[in-house]
Short mmCIF file of C-alpha atoms in Angstrom, two decimals:
data_model
loop_
_atom_site.label_atom_id
_atom_site.label_comp_id
_atom_site.label_asym_id
_atom_site.label_seq_id
_atom_site.Cartn_x
_atom_site.Cartn_y
_atom_site.Cartn_z
CA UNK A 1 -23.17 50.57 -6.81
CA UNK A 2 -25.68 48.06 -5.51
CA UNK A 3 -22.91 45.44 -5.24
CA UNK A 4 -20.71 47.89 -3.34
CA UNK A 5 -23.50 48.53 -0.88
CA UNK A 6 -24.15 44.81 -0.55
CA UNK A 7 -20.49 44.15 0.23
CA UNK A 8 -20.44 46.98 2.76
CA UNK A 9 -23.33 45.31 4.59
CA UNK A 10 -21.41 42.01 4.49
CA UNK A 11 -18.45 43.72 6.14
CA UNK A 12 -20.68 44.87 8.93
CA UNK A 13 -22.52 41.59 9.49
CA UNK A 14 -19.44 39.32 9.32
CA UNK A 15 -17.94 40.87 12.49
CA UNK A 16 -14.48 41.63 11.17
CA UNK A 17 -11.73 41.76 13.73
CA UNK A 18 -10.47 45.09 12.39
CA UNK A 19 -11.62 48.49 13.55
CA UNK A 20 -14.43 50.28 11.73
CA UNK A 21 -11.93 52.69 10.27
CA UNK A 22 -10.32 49.83 8.34
CA UNK A 23 -13.52 48.82 6.49
CA UNK A 24 -12.33 50.95 3.63
CA UNK A 25 -12.97 50.89 -0.10
CA UNK A 26 -10.19 48.32 -0.78
CA UNK A 27 -11.86 45.87 1.60
CA UNK A 28 -15.22 46.38 -0.02
CA UNK A 29 -13.63 45.95 -3.46
CA UNK A 30 -12.06 42.69 -2.29
CA UNK A 31 -15.43 41.37 -1.15
CA UNK A 32 -16.97 42.47 -4.40
CA UNK A 33 -14.48 40.26 -6.20
CA UNK A 34 -15.30 37.35 -3.95
CA UNK A 35 -19.08 37.49 -4.02
CA UNK A 36 -19.72 38.70 -7.53
CA UNK A 37 -17.43 36.16 -9.19
CA UNK A 38 -16.93 38.70 -11.97
CA UNK A 39 -13.33 39.73 -11.23
CA UNK A 40 -11.16 36.56 -11.08
CA UNK A 41 -7.54 36.87 -10.06
CA UNK A 42 -8.03 40.23 -8.32
CA UNK A 43 -4.95 41.43 -6.39
CA UNK A 44 -4.91 43.74 -3.41
CA UNK A 45 -1.56 44.94 -2.10
CA UNK A 46 -1.19 44.47 1.63
CA UNK A 47 0.64 47.25 3.42
CA UNK A 48 1.62 47.31 7.04
CA UNK A 49 -0.64 50.19 8.07
CA UNK A 50 -3.70 49.15 6.06
CA UNK A 51 -3.89 45.40 6.72
CA UNK A 52 -7.41 43.98 6.84
CA UNK A 53 -8.83 40.48 7.23
CA UNK A 54 -11.21 38.56 5.03
CA UNK A 55 -14.43 36.71 5.96
CA UNK A 56 -14.14 33.33 7.67
CA UNK A 57 -14.92 31.49 4.42
CA UNK A 58 -11.56 32.65 3.06
CA UNK A 59 -9.61 32.90 6.32
CA UNK A 60 -6.07 34.29 5.96
CA UNK A 61 -4.50 32.71 9.00
CA UNK A 62 -3.35 29.14 9.26
CA UNK A 63 -6.57 27.22 8.74
CA UNK A 64 -6.63 23.43 8.36
CA UNK A 65 -9.89 23.72 6.38
CA UNK A 66 -8.50 26.19 3.87
CA UNK A 67 -8.16 23.58 1.16
CA UNK A 68 -11.30 21.58 1.84
CA UNK A 69 -13.85 21.41 -0.99
CA UNK A 70 -17.11 23.31 -0.78
CA UNK A 71 -19.03 22.17 2.36
CA UNK A 72 -22.12 21.48 0.23
CA UNK A 73 -20.60 18.18 -0.97
CA UNK A 74 -21.10 16.53 2.42
CA UNK A 75 -23.16 13.34 2.02
CA UNK A 76 -22.78 13.18 -1.78
CA UNK A 77 -23.05 9.60 -3.11
CA UNK A 78 -23.06 10.34 -6.86
CA UNK A 79 -19.95 12.26 -7.89
CA UNK A 80 -20.61 15.82 -9.08
CA UNK A 81 -17.24 17.38 -9.85
CA UNK A 82 -18.66 20.88 -10.36
CA UNK A 83 -19.88 20.98 -6.76
CA UNK A 84 -16.31 20.98 -5.43
CA UNK A 85 -15.44 24.46 -6.68
CA UNK A 86 -14.32 26.91 -4.04
CA UNK A 87 -12.50 30.25 -3.96
CA UNK A 88 -9.82 30.92 -1.35
CA UNK A 89 -7.44 33.80 -0.77
CA UNK A 90 -3.73 33.03 -0.93
CA UNK A 91 -0.60 35.18 -0.71
CA UNK A 92 1.29 36.12 -3.88
CA UNK A 93 4.62 37.81 -4.55
CA UNK A 94 5.20 40.14 -7.50
CA UNK A 95 8.44 39.27 -9.32
CA UNK A 96 10.10 40.32 -12.58
CA UNK A 97 9.56 37.52 -15.04
CA UNK A 98 13.27 37.06 -15.82
CA UNK A 99 14.04 36.02 -12.22
CA UNK A 100 10.93 33.94 -11.56
CA UNK A 101 12.80 30.61 -11.66
CA UNK A 102 15.46 31.91 -9.25
CA UNK A 103 12.78 33.04 -6.81
CA UNK A 104 10.98 29.69 -7.07
CA UNK A 105 14.18 27.84 -6.16
CA UNK A 106 14.99 30.22 -3.30
CA UNK A 107 11.48 30.08 -1.80
CA UNK A 108 10.66 26.46 -2.68
CA UNK A 109 9.56 25.73 0.90
CA UNK A 110 7.05 28.59 0.81
CA UNK A 111 5.64 28.20 -2.71
CA UNK A 112 2.15 26.72 -3.01
CA UNK A 113 2.12 23.05 -3.98
CA UNK A 114 -1.29 21.84 -5.09
CA UNK A 115 -2.28 19.25 -7.73
CA UNK A 116 -2.92 20.90 -11.08
CA UNK A 117 -2.28 24.47 -9.89
CA UNK A 118 0.15 26.88 -11.49
CA UNK A 119 2.67 28.34 -9.09
CA UNK A 120 3.27 31.32 -11.35
CA UNK A 121 0.52 33.46 -12.90
CA UNK A 122 0.56 36.53 -15.07
CA UNK A 123 0.18 40.05 -13.70
CA UNK A 124 -2.80 41.55 -15.57
CA UNK A 125 -1.41 45.06 -15.05
CA UNK A 126 2.26 44.47 -15.90
CA UNK A 127 3.35 42.13 -18.68
CA UNK A 128 6.97 42.25 -17.46
CA UNK A 129 6.03 40.82 -14.04
CA UNK A 130 4.60 37.61 -12.70
CA UNK A 131 2.97 36.63 -9.43
CA UNK A 132 4.43 33.67 -7.51
CA UNK A 133 1.66 31.97 -5.52
CA UNK A 134 2.69 31.23 -1.92
CA UNK A 135 1.30 28.75 0.59
CA UNK A 136 -0.83 30.57 3.19
CA UNK A 137 0.08 27.91 5.75
CA UNK A 138 3.74 28.86 5.30
CA UNK A 139 3.08 32.62 5.17
CA UNK A 140 0.84 33.33 8.18
CA UNK A 141 -0.77 36.78 8.35
CA UNK A 142 0.40 37.30 4.75
CA UNK A 143 3.75 38.41 6.12
CA UNK A 144 7.09 37.00 5.01
CA UNK A 145 9.54 35.80 7.65
CA UNK A 146 13.00 37.21 8.18
CA UNK A 147 14.70 34.43 6.19
CA UNK A 148 12.42 34.92 3.17
CA UNK A 149 12.89 38.68 3.32
CA UNK A 150 16.67 38.29 3.36
CA UNK A 151 16.53 36.02 0.30
CA UNK A 152 14.37 38.52 -1.59
CA UNK A 153 16.62 41.41 -0.56
CA UNK A 154 19.59 39.65 -2.18
CA UNK A 155 17.53 39.23 -5.37
CA UNK A 156 16.36 42.86 -5.30
CA UNK A 157 12.74 41.76 -4.97
CA UNK A 158 10.40 43.92 -2.91
CA UNK A 159 8.99 41.67 -0.10
CA UNK A 160 5.46 42.99 -0.51
CA UNK A 161 2.74 40.36 -0.33
CA UNK A 162 -0.46 40.53 -2.37
CA UNK A 163 -3.72 38.68 -1.94
CA UNK A 164 -4.94 36.52 -4.78
CA UNK A 165 -8.40 35.02 -5.21
CA UNK A 166 -7.63 31.43 -6.15
CA UNK A 167 -10.36 29.17 -7.51
CA UNK A 168 -9.98 25.53 -6.51
CA UNK A 169 -11.77 22.85 -8.51
CA UNK A 170 -12.19 19.08 -8.18
CA UNK A 171 -8.92 18.60 -10.05
CA UNK A 172 -7.00 20.59 -7.41
CA UNK A 173 -8.06 18.53 -4.40
CA UNK A 174 -6.35 15.36 -3.23
CA UNK A 175 -8.38 12.17 -2.91
CA UNK A 176 -8.13 12.28 0.90
CA UNK A 177 -9.51 15.83 0.96
CA UNK A 178 -12.40 14.94 -1.34
CA UNK A 179 -13.40 11.86 0.63
CA UNK A 180 -13.03 13.64 3.97
CA UNK A 181 -15.40 16.36 2.70
CA UNK A 182 -17.96 13.86 1.40
CA UNK A 183 -18.15 11.23 4.14
CA UNK A 184 -19.93 12.00 7.44
CA UNK A 185 -17.79 13.96 9.86
CA UNK A 186 -15.80 11.89 12.34
CA UNK A 187 -15.91 8.70 10.28
CA UNK A 188 -12.82 6.96 8.95
CA UNK A 189 -11.77 7.92 5.43
CA UNK A 190 -10.24 5.20 3.24
CA UNK A 191 -8.04 6.49 0.45
CA UNK A 192 -5.45 3.69 0.52
CA UNK A 193 -5.64 0.68 -1.74
CA UNK A 194 -3.62 -2.18 -3.17
CA UNK A 195 -2.66 -1.73 -6.80
CA UNK A 196 -2.62 -4.81 -9.00
CA UNK A 197 -1.74 -3.69 -12.52
CA UNK A 198 -4.58 -1.45 -13.71
CA UNK A 199 -6.78 -2.52 -10.76
CA UNK A 200 -7.19 -0.68 -7.44
CA UNK A 201 -8.32 -3.04 -4.69
CA UNK A 202 -10.17 -1.52 -1.71
CA UNK A 203 -11.33 -3.02 1.58
CA UNK A 204 -14.18 -0.67 2.53
CA UNK A 205 -15.80 -0.58 5.96
CA UNK A 206 -19.56 -0.85 6.42
CA UNK A 207 -20.06 2.89 6.96
CA UNK A 208 -18.29 3.61 3.66
CA UNK A 209 -20.42 1.30 1.51
CA UNK A 210 -23.14 3.89 0.66
CA UNK A 211 -20.35 5.99 -0.88
CA UNK A 212 -18.51 3.11 -2.53
CA UNK A 213 -19.12 4.09 -6.16
CA UNK A 214 -18.08 7.69 -5.48
CA UNK A 215 -14.96 6.48 -3.64
CA UNK A 216 -14.12 4.21 -6.57
CA UNK A 217 -14.48 7.03 -9.08
CA UNK A 218 -12.30 9.38 -6.98
CA UNK A 219 -9.57 6.73 -6.66
CA UNK A 220 -9.64 6.20 -10.42
CA UNK A 221 -9.60 9.95 -11.16
CA UNK A 222 -6.66 10.66 -8.88
CA UNK A 223 -4.41 7.75 -9.81
CA UNK A 224 -3.19 7.65 -13.43
CA UNK A 225 -3.18 4.15 -14.89
CA UNK A 226 -6.02 2.88 -12.68
CA UNK A 227 -8.91 1.88 -14.93
CA UNK A 228 -10.79 -0.47 -12.61
CA UNK A 229 -11.61 -0.17 -8.90
CA UNK A 230 -12.91 -3.15 -6.92
CA UNK A 231 -14.02 -3.77 -3.36
CA UNK A 232 -13.70 -7.07 -1.56
CA UNK A 233 -17.16 -8.33 -0.59
CA UNK A 234 -16.26 -11.38 1.50
CA UNK A 235 -13.34 -12.84 3.41
CA UNK A 236 -10.65 -14.81 1.60
CA UNK A 237 -11.64 -18.38 0.83
CA UNK A 238 -8.92 -20.34 2.64
CA UNK A 239 -9.35 -23.21 0.16
CA UNK A 240 -8.49 -21.32 -3.00
CA UNK A 241 -7.32 -18.02 -1.43
CA UNK A 242 -9.57 -15.83 -3.57
CA UNK A 243 -12.59 -13.69 -2.71
CA UNK A 244 -15.68 -12.20 -4.26
CA UNK A 245 -15.44 -8.58 -5.34
CA UNK A 246 -17.58 -5.80 -6.71
CA UNK A 247 -16.45 -3.44 -9.46
CA UNK A 248 -17.00 0.10 -8.13
CA UNK A 249 -15.75 2.14 -11.08
CA UNK A 250 -14.19 1.70 -14.49
CA UNK A 251 -14.00 -1.27 -16.81
CA UNK A 252 -14.99 -4.76 -15.73
CA UNK A 253 -11.65 -6.28 -16.71
CA UNK A 254 -9.89 -8.20 -13.96
CA UNK A 255 -7.22 -9.89 -16.07
CA UNK A 256 -4.10 -7.86 -15.47
CA UNK A 257 -0.33 -7.84 -15.61
CA UNK A 258 1.94 -6.98 -12.70
CA UNK A 259 5.67 -6.71 -12.19
CA UNK A 260 7.40 -7.75 -8.99
CA UNK A 261 11.14 -7.78 -8.37
CA UNK A 262 11.72 -7.34 -12.13
CA UNK A 263 9.59 -10.36 -13.02
CA UNK A 264 6.29 -10.06 -14.92
CA UNK A 265 3.17 -12.03 -13.97
CA UNK A 266 -0.25 -12.24 -15.56
CA UNK A 267 -3.36 -13.22 -13.63
CA UNK A 268 -7.12 -12.97 -13.26
CA UNK A 269 -7.45 -11.05 -10.00
CA UNK A 270 -10.97 -12.36 -9.42
CA UNK A 271 -9.88 -16.02 -9.47
CA UNK A 272 -6.39 -16.20 -7.91
CA UNK A 273 -4.61 -14.75 -4.91
CA UNK A 274 -2.17 -11.89 -5.38
CA UNK A 275 -0.93 -9.48 -2.72
CA UNK A 276 1.51 -6.73 -3.80
CA UNK A 277 2.44 -6.15 -0.16
CA UNK A 278 4.35 -9.43 -0.13
CA UNK A 279 6.95 -8.49 -2.75
CA UNK A 280 9.64 -7.83 -0.13
CA UNK A 281 8.97 -11.17 1.54
CA UNK A 282 9.11 -13.03 -1.77
CA UNK A 283 12.48 -11.42 -2.45
CA UNK A 284 13.77 -12.22 1.06
CA UNK A 285 13.13 -15.95 0.73
CA UNK A 286 14.48 -16.17 -2.82
CA UNK A 287 17.70 -14.46 -1.68
CA UNK A 288 18.28 -17.40 0.67
CA UNK A 289 18.50 -19.80 -2.26
CA UNK A 290 21.65 -20.71 -4.16
CA UNK A 291 21.96 -22.13 -7.69
CA UNK A 292 21.41 -25.89 -7.53
CA UNK A 293 19.14 -25.74 -4.45
CA UNK A 294 15.73 -27.40 -4.50
CA UNK A 295 12.55 -25.49 -3.66
CA UNK A 296 9.25 -27.15 -2.80
CA UNK A 297 6.48 -24.52 -2.96
CA UNK A 298 3.44 -26.12 -1.32
CA UNK A 299 0.97 -23.27 -1.90
CA UNK A 300 2.56 -21.69 -4.95
CA UNK A 301 -0.23 -19.47 -6.27
CA UNK A 302 0.81 -18.04 -9.65
CA UNK A 303 4.52 -18.42 -8.85
CA UNK A 304 5.99 -15.45 -6.91
CA UNK A 305 8.41 -17.79 -5.09
CA UNK A 306 8.73 -20.50 -7.73
CA UNK A 307 9.53 -18.42 -10.81
CA UNK A 308 12.29 -16.20 -9.34
CA UNK A 309 13.78 -19.34 -7.72
CA UNK A 310 13.86 -21.04 -11.12
CA UNK A 311 15.50 -17.96 -12.61
CA UNK A 312 18.09 -18.34 -9.85
CA UNK A 313 18.87 -21.78 -11.35
CA UNK A 314 17.17 -23.75 -8.61
CA UNK A 315 15.11 -26.89 -9.21
CA UNK A 316 11.52 -26.08 -8.36
CA UNK A 317 8.48 -28.19 -7.48
CA UNK A 318 5.44 -25.90 -7.29
CA UNK A 319 1.92 -26.85 -6.25
CA UNK A 320 -1.46 -25.20 -5.80
CA UNK A 321 -4.88 -26.67 -5.15
CA UNK A 322 -6.73 -23.91 -7.01
CA UNK A 323 -7.07 -24.99 -10.68
CA UNK A 324 -7.03 -21.33 -11.78
CA UNK A 325 -3.78 -20.68 -9.88
CA UNK A 326 -2.29 -23.82 -11.41
CA UNK A 327 -3.25 -22.62 -14.92
CA UNK A 328 -1.76 -19.16 -14.36
CA UNK A 329 1.33 -20.73 -12.78
CA UNK A 330 1.95 -22.69 -15.97
CA UNK A 331 1.25 -19.57 -18.04
CA UNK A 332 3.69 -17.44 -16.04
CA UNK A 333 6.39 -20.10 -16.17
CA UNK A 334 6.17 -19.97 -19.97
CA UNK A 335 5.98 -16.18 -19.93
CA UNK A 336 9.25 -16.07 -17.99
CA UNK A 337 10.85 -18.95 -19.91
CA UNK A 338 11.33 -21.23 -16.89
CA UNK A 339 8.70 -23.82 -17.79
CA UNK A 340 11.41 -26.49 -18.20
CA UNK A 341 12.79 -25.76 -14.71
CA UNK A 342 9.52 -25.85 -12.76
CA UNK A 343 7.51 -29.01 -12.16
CA UNK A 344 3.95 -27.85 -11.45
CA UNK A 345 1.24 -29.78 -9.58
CA UNK A 346 -2.46 -29.23 -8.90
CA UNK A 347 -2.88 -31.12 -5.62
CA UNK A 348 -3.90 -30.74 -2.02
CA UNK A 349 -0.93 -29.54 0.05
CA UNK A 350 -0.80 -32.70 2.17
CA UNK A 351 -0.88 -34.91 -0.89
CA UNK A 352 1.89 -32.85 -2.45
CA UNK A 353 4.10 -33.25 0.63
CA UNK A 354 3.40 -36.97 0.96
CA UNK A 355 3.79 -37.54 -2.77
CA UNK A 356 6.26 -35.54 -4.91
CA UNK A 357 8.10 -34.00 -1.95
CA UNK A 358 8.63 -37.29 -0.12
CA UNK A 359 9.62 -39.01 -3.36
CA UNK A 360 12.22 -36.38 -4.24
CA UNK A 361 13.68 -36.20 -0.73
CA UNK A 362 13.85 -40.00 -0.46
CA UNK A 363 15.74 -40.12 -3.75
CA UNK A 364 18.06 -37.14 -3.25
CA UNK A 365 19.03 -37.08 0.44
CA UNK A 366 20.77 -40.51 0.57
CA UNK A 367 22.90 -39.54 -2.43
CA UNK A 368 24.25 -36.34 -0.91
CA UNK A 369 27.83 -36.36 0.20
CA UNK A 370 29.27 -34.29 3.02
CA UNK A 371 30.99 -31.90 0.65
CA UNK A 372 27.86 -31.26 -1.41
CA UNK A 373 26.06 -28.01 -0.60
CA UNK A 374 22.64 -28.60 -2.10
CA UNK A 375 19.96 -27.23 0.21
CA UNK A 376 16.29 -28.17 0.27
CA UNK A 377 13.72 -25.49 1.09
CA UNK A 378 9.99 -25.93 1.67
CA UNK A 379 7.84 -22.78 1.44
CA UNK A 380 4.36 -22.95 2.97
CA UNK A 381 2.65 -19.64 2.32
CA UNK A 382 -0.92 -20.21 3.42
CA UNK A 383 -1.00 -18.16 6.65
CA UNK A 384 -4.51 -19.17 7.66
CA UNK A 385 -3.72 -22.92 7.68
CA UNK A 386 -0.09 -23.71 6.91
CA UNK A 387 0.98 -24.38 10.51
CA UNK A 388 -1.60 -27.17 10.68
CA UNK A 389 0.11 -28.88 7.73
CA UNK A 390 3.42 -29.27 9.61
CA UNK A 391 2.33 -32.59 11.11
CA UNK A 392 2.86 -34.12 7.65
CA UNK A 393 6.61 -33.98 8.32
CA UNK A 394 6.32 -36.51 11.15
CA UNK A 395 8.05 -39.63 9.84
CA UNK A 396 7.69 -38.45 6.26
CA UNK A 397 10.85 -40.43 5.38
CA UNK A 398 12.02 -43.91 6.33
CA UNK A 399 15.60 -44.91 7.02
CA UNK A 400 18.68 -43.51 8.66
CA UNK A 401 18.88 -39.70 8.93
CA UNK A 402 21.06 -37.90 6.47
CA UNK A 403 23.64 -35.29 7.35
CA UNK A 404 22.10 -32.61 9.61
CA UNK A 405 23.21 -29.95 7.14
CA UNK A 406 21.07 -31.56 4.43
CA UNK A 407 17.82 -31.62 6.38
CA UNK A 408 15.16 -29.57 4.57
CA UNK A 409 14.47 -26.04 5.79
CA UNK A 410 10.83 -25.08 6.15
CA UNK A 411 9.54 -21.51 5.82
CA UNK A 412 6.02 -21.62 7.21
CA UNK A 413 3.68 -18.60 7.38
CA UNK A 414 0.97 -17.92 9.90
CA UNK A 415 -1.24 -15.25 11.41
CA UNK A 416 -1.20 -14.39 15.10
CA UNK A 417 -3.33 -12.17 17.33
CA UNK A 418 -1.28 -13.09 20.40
CA UNK A 419 0.48 -10.46 22.51
CA UNK A 420 3.73 -12.34 21.74
CA UNK A 421 3.18 -13.48 18.14
CA UNK A 422 6.64 -15.01 17.72
CA UNK A 423 6.18 -17.27 20.73
CA UNK A 424 2.63 -18.07 19.63
CA UNK A 425 3.58 -19.30 16.16
CA UNK A 426 6.55 -21.25 17.53
CA UNK A 427 4.36 -23.05 20.07
CA UNK A 428 1.79 -23.88 17.40
CA UNK A 429 4.50 -25.21 15.10
CA UNK A 430 5.93 -27.33 17.94
CA UNK A 431 2.49 -28.80 18.60
CA UNK A 432 2.09 -29.81 14.95
CA UNK A 433 5.61 -31.26 14.74
CA UNK A 434 5.51 -32.95 18.13
CA UNK A 435 8.89 -31.61 19.20
CA UNK A 436 10.54 -28.53 20.63
CA UNK A 437 12.06 -25.92 18.29
CA UNK A 438 13.78 -24.01 21.07
CA UNK A 439 17.13 -22.74 19.81
CA UNK A 440 16.65 -24.13 16.32
CA UNK A 441 14.13 -21.83 14.65
CA UNK A 442 13.79 -18.17 13.74
CA UNK A 443 10.69 -16.03 13.30
CA UNK A 444 10.32 -13.06 10.98
CA UNK A 445 7.57 -10.44 11.17
CA UNK A 446 6.27 -10.10 7.60
CA UNK A 447 3.62 -7.43 8.02
CA UNK A 448 0.78 -6.12 10.12
CA UNK A 449 -2.42 -7.44 8.54
CA UNK A 450 -4.93 -5.68 10.79
CA UNK A 451 -5.00 -4.15 14.27
CA UNK A 452 -3.58 -6.80 16.62
CA UNK A 453 -3.09 -9.27 13.78
CA UNK A 454 0.41 -10.06 12.49
CA UNK A 455 1.67 -12.22 9.65
CA UNK A 456 4.89 -14.08 10.51
CA UNK A 457 7.25 -16.59 8.95
CA UNK A 458 8.85 -19.27 11.10
CA UNK A 459 11.92 -20.95 9.56
CA UNK A 460 13.58 -24.12 10.81
CA UNK A 461 15.30 -27.29 9.68
CA UNK A 462 13.02 -30.26 10.22
CA UNK A 463 14.60 -32.22 13.10
CA UNK A 464 15.85 -35.65 12.07
CA UNK A 465 13.91 -37.38 14.83
CA UNK A 466 10.72 -35.85 13.42
CA UNK A 467 11.40 -36.38 9.72
CA UNK A 468 12.67 -40.00 9.84
CA UNK A 469 11.12 -43.25 10.92
CA UNK A 470 14.19 -45.37 11.68
CA UNK A 471 14.72 -49.15 12.06
CA UNK A 472 14.58 -50.27 15.69
CA UNK A 473 17.61 -51.96 17.31
CA UNK A 474 15.86 -55.28 17.93
CA UNK A 475 18.22 -58.26 17.87
CA UNK A 476 15.38 -60.73 17.84
CA UNK A 477 14.12 -59.48 14.51
CA UNK A 478 15.94 -58.33 11.41
CA UNK A 479 15.89 -54.59 10.98
CA UNK A 480 13.93 -55.02 7.77
CA UNK A 481 11.12 -56.79 9.67
CA UNK A 482 10.35 -54.03 12.14
CA UNK A 483 10.28 -50.26 12.12
CA UNK A 484 10.13 -48.02 15.12
CA UNK A 485 9.86 -44.32 15.69
CA UNK A 486 12.40 -42.00 17.18
CA UNK A 487 10.24 -41.77 20.29
CA UNK A 488 11.08 -45.40 21.04
CA UNK A 489 14.61 -44.24 21.86
CA UNK A 490 13.57 -41.68 24.44
CA UNK A 491 12.32 -42.11 27.98
CA UNK A 492 9.72 -39.35 27.65
CA UNK A 493 7.16 -39.37 24.91
CA UNK A 494 6.74 -36.05 23.09
CA UNK A 495 3.20 -34.70 22.76
CA UNK A 496 1.39 -35.86 19.63
#
């Protein structure tokens, strides 16, 4: 009796929008269920002439905060899963158990979809019936629409909606909802991450750092298979393309296995560079290659270009300055049984181009005949610096130019913050090469790296007058005694 009186006072003080005549015993009983916590799963039938509303904490109408965790979790830095419990009121439809599946299919757009929640619950008063839980956002005012009513009429189901006290726990909330409830209001919520095998890689902002361990635990809880969550703690080292990281949650095991385009790779994520967002780009370049082609991978990493190219029966020369990347490159070549098809190097990119690349091109290009279709590709995937390496191609070879069709094709990656990134990367490439690429290059937008920062790939065949240093036509001296550059043949000198 005391609880009934307490709930009656709550009805009065919560300023219900219904008339005083509607604060009847059923409403009080409903509040008793809510505040006492002793009567879980209580149902109250809603009839047209006796409809009443609930307190604002369990608002019936469309409410974007309906599925937020308990407000007391705001500011939490150490995860307490029990604190997320909350009871909300949702609509439910009483259905004979033998037609439950039919009703679920017919009302699939209106049925509640929440992680870990049952859509069908037992009716405590009728073992032959079940209650189908509906989404309150789809059933405003706890009233079915005309289309739903027509469906139920055909199934001989009475379109009478009940109210059900639904308890939500930590397991029922999505990671975005949990983090939005915990972090200070108005601040950006990060729930996205890069997945590298069993590792989730976050890039947290400064305002999120006090919550980093909680964020890591939530990401691990809500994503099956994730057993380690890390946060990048510094920018990528452009020398070795790796970065320092902090383990936020889970095991401190950063050696992992990934699969990309049906090829398996193993790596130590703390010591080498790996970006799962580049899988499409890796596949795009490899698709350009034909069996018998030659690929020079200047910044090969652990082999995402080199290994699939070798599997495509191309001859591959792969290089990386990072000793760890070189070690994992060799490991992955063996893992994928292409170690006899890939020649691996641990050199500076310039030395690789001036050494093995020049040697192979000098040997192979003069031997090519017009009818031969062997193509040479050079991949330079170091976006922070690769464009600056293009000057190495100036007079890399000596002699008469080969057939234009046999000139090596370069795929060079770069970042741009310019308003016209394609023009920007082309102009920077032209400056490094010392020639114009107008009409003889293409640019491809790889991905958006950050606001106003794009990653692009510029592809072009190295012009013959850039690649070759040719003998000068000097009658006074034998051709073997003097060499001149292609600029000696032009009236205007190109910028160097």
